[in-house]
Amino acid sequence: MTGHLNADPSATPTPAPATDGWDTLSAALTAEAPPIADRDDLVVSIAPGAAHGHPAVFMPHSAAIELDGTRLGIDPATAHPDRNSDRNRYAAVWGAFVHECAHAKHSVWERPPVANPAVIEAAMLLEESRIEAAQVRRRPDDRHWLRASATEIVIGDLGGADAAAEIPPTLYAAAHTAALVLGRIDGGVLERSECAPVVLEIEAILGTDTLEKLRDIWRQAHTVADDDAAMMLELGQRWLDIVGPDPHEDPVPGSPLGAAITDTVGKVRRAVAADPVEPDPSEVAAEQARAAAETEKRAAAQAHKVFGKTTSTRTHTTRPPRGDEQSAARVLARALDSAATRERAAVRTTSALPPGRLRMRGALAREAQRAAGAVPTAEPFTRTTRKMTPLPPLRVGIACDVSGSMAEFAGPVASAAWIIARAAELAMVPASTATVTFGKTVRPIVYPGTAPKQVTDFTCPDNWEAIDKAIDALDGALGLARPGASRLLVIISDGQYSASPRINGQRRLDALRAAGCAVLWLAPATTYSTPLVGATVHRISHPAATATAIGRAATAAVRAAT
């Protein structure tokens, strides 16, 4: 029999070591076996050195599957075989596991005690593509994993990579390779195009007539019932009559058949790697939920760090707002009201009596009900009323860049920040705001739940831009990523950031936009600026003079996100 189907009743499974996560992974694989093998009595073990020198082995008399852990390629403690997306990390090992589950389900027939060993060997060679063809018919999605393991299984059945590369180009070796590779093509696992090198070499060695006779045998094997030992032995005898017993030839360095096998194995591996299995929708949802929870936790921690206690700094001073700033805040407040206003909802009702519009169909139906002696239930009058939908609350977070490149624009930044925060307070819609500056650190200007009476001026001494931490602080303080309100993040900056904060800031911005938060970017009109991607950008020179324009931009940003 092939090395990875061990029918010796005296064979015992190799226990998984109770360290380094192998026992846990073995238990996880055991839990995954029942639906794949359609039986619930299998015990799976994976560990370095298991499987008796093969990628995997199935022992039917002990209902055990072993996998060689040295081929896993990752820390076993990090493996989650219940997830499709995780299986892509060790596709060949998972495929070998599926292959052995296919043996567990479909290799039911047993050899008679007096059978010719050479016939048994030929029958078990045909069994390899037979059980995979049956598995794919029963579970089509397993095809990807069987493809991923085919190279390992084929190489293992040919004696290993070195032996496969030096396999002698003889009738027996070519026929053996044909059963393993071409049999899987006809079984629906491999593609003829990716196996072209070995197909051409096998045909050159065997000849067309002999190859067709062998192909007819393995195609018949694909139709044999799982428990039909007599037919499998008959096919094994037919195979032996054509190919003969194993002559045990010496390896041939530079063998053209070996080169074709190596080339084909490479093609299959690249094709499988280029087409990973997509994660299940449940995995995607779980991953999104996990990421959202981590983001919320990180944002809450940053908000506590920034707003958890009153912070004073000599870089901040306050002053009363100017008249033009107060006027601009009122203009912007009206714009925010407009952004948050929803159209009235039309509600259509029917009634038996006026007021309303008479529908003749309803009136006739009511008269017919009366004539029939039934209690009239038709309601011929219709009326449409329009109701105002409740205004959702508004949450506005404002982040002001105080890095060195913003020094010449510090005054307009402070003015714009106050105008926006004050406008949110004046708006009819219930609003909550918070304002921070960000440079090397993030500092609070307007705390959540408070209204800015004074304009906070500041200097721009920093040589760093912690935009990611500023976004986290505002998100954690205001819940910018949570639905249930119109949400607006306003960033006042030239966007001239170092690589790290720019990458991290873009991630935070993308996450907020995906959660439905609008992002308005106010950039200096007089300097070169590179806003992050995805924000609604508006360039300003004098904030009070452009309040109307800022209002239009804020309105567009909020309406685009809600």
Short mmCIF file of C-alpha atoms in Angstrom, two decimals, residues 319 322 325 400-402 406-419 455-460 492 540-544:
data_model
loop_
_atom_site.label_atom_id
_atom_site.label_comp_id
_atom_site.label_asym_id
_atom_site.label_seq_id
_atom_site.Cartn_x
_atom_site.Cartn_y
_atom_site.Cartn_z
CA ARG A 319 -8.73 85.78 24.31
CA ARG A 322 -13.81 89.04 17.80
CA GLU A 325 -15.67 85.37 14.57
CA CYS A 400 -5.61 71.42 15.03
CA ASP A 401 -2.10 70.84 13.73
CA VAL A 402 0.57 72.68 15.78
CA MET A 406 1.81 75.48 10.60
CA ALA A 407 3.48 78.36 12.48
CA GLU A 408 2.41 81.07 10.03
CA PHE A 409 -1.16 79.79 10.11
CA ALA A 410 -1.56 79.38 13.88
CA GLY A 411 -3.91 82.36 14.21
CA PRO A 412 -6.38 81.28 11.51
CA VAL A 413 -6.30 77.72 12.86
CA ALA A 414 -7.27 78.90 16.35
CA SER A 415 -9.98 81.12 14.90
CA ALA A 416 -11.43 78.35 12.70
CA ALA A 417 -11.43 75.89 15.61
CA TRP A 418 -13.38 78.32 17.83
CA ILE A 419 -15.85 79.20 15.08
CA VAL A 455 -10.65 81.66 21.62
CA THR A 456 -7.57 79.61 22.44
CA ASP A 457 -4.47 80.84 20.65
CA PHE A 458 -1.41 78.64 20.50
CA THR A 459 2.08 78.43 19.07
CA CYS A 460 3.43 75.73 16.78
CA ILE A 492 -7.11 71.79 10.31
CA ILE A 540 -9.08 78.73 3.85
CA SER A 541 -7.14 81.97 4.34
CA HIS A 542 -9.29 84.01 6.74
CA PRO A 543 -11.69 81.70 8.63
CA ALA A 544 -14.17 84.42 9.64
#
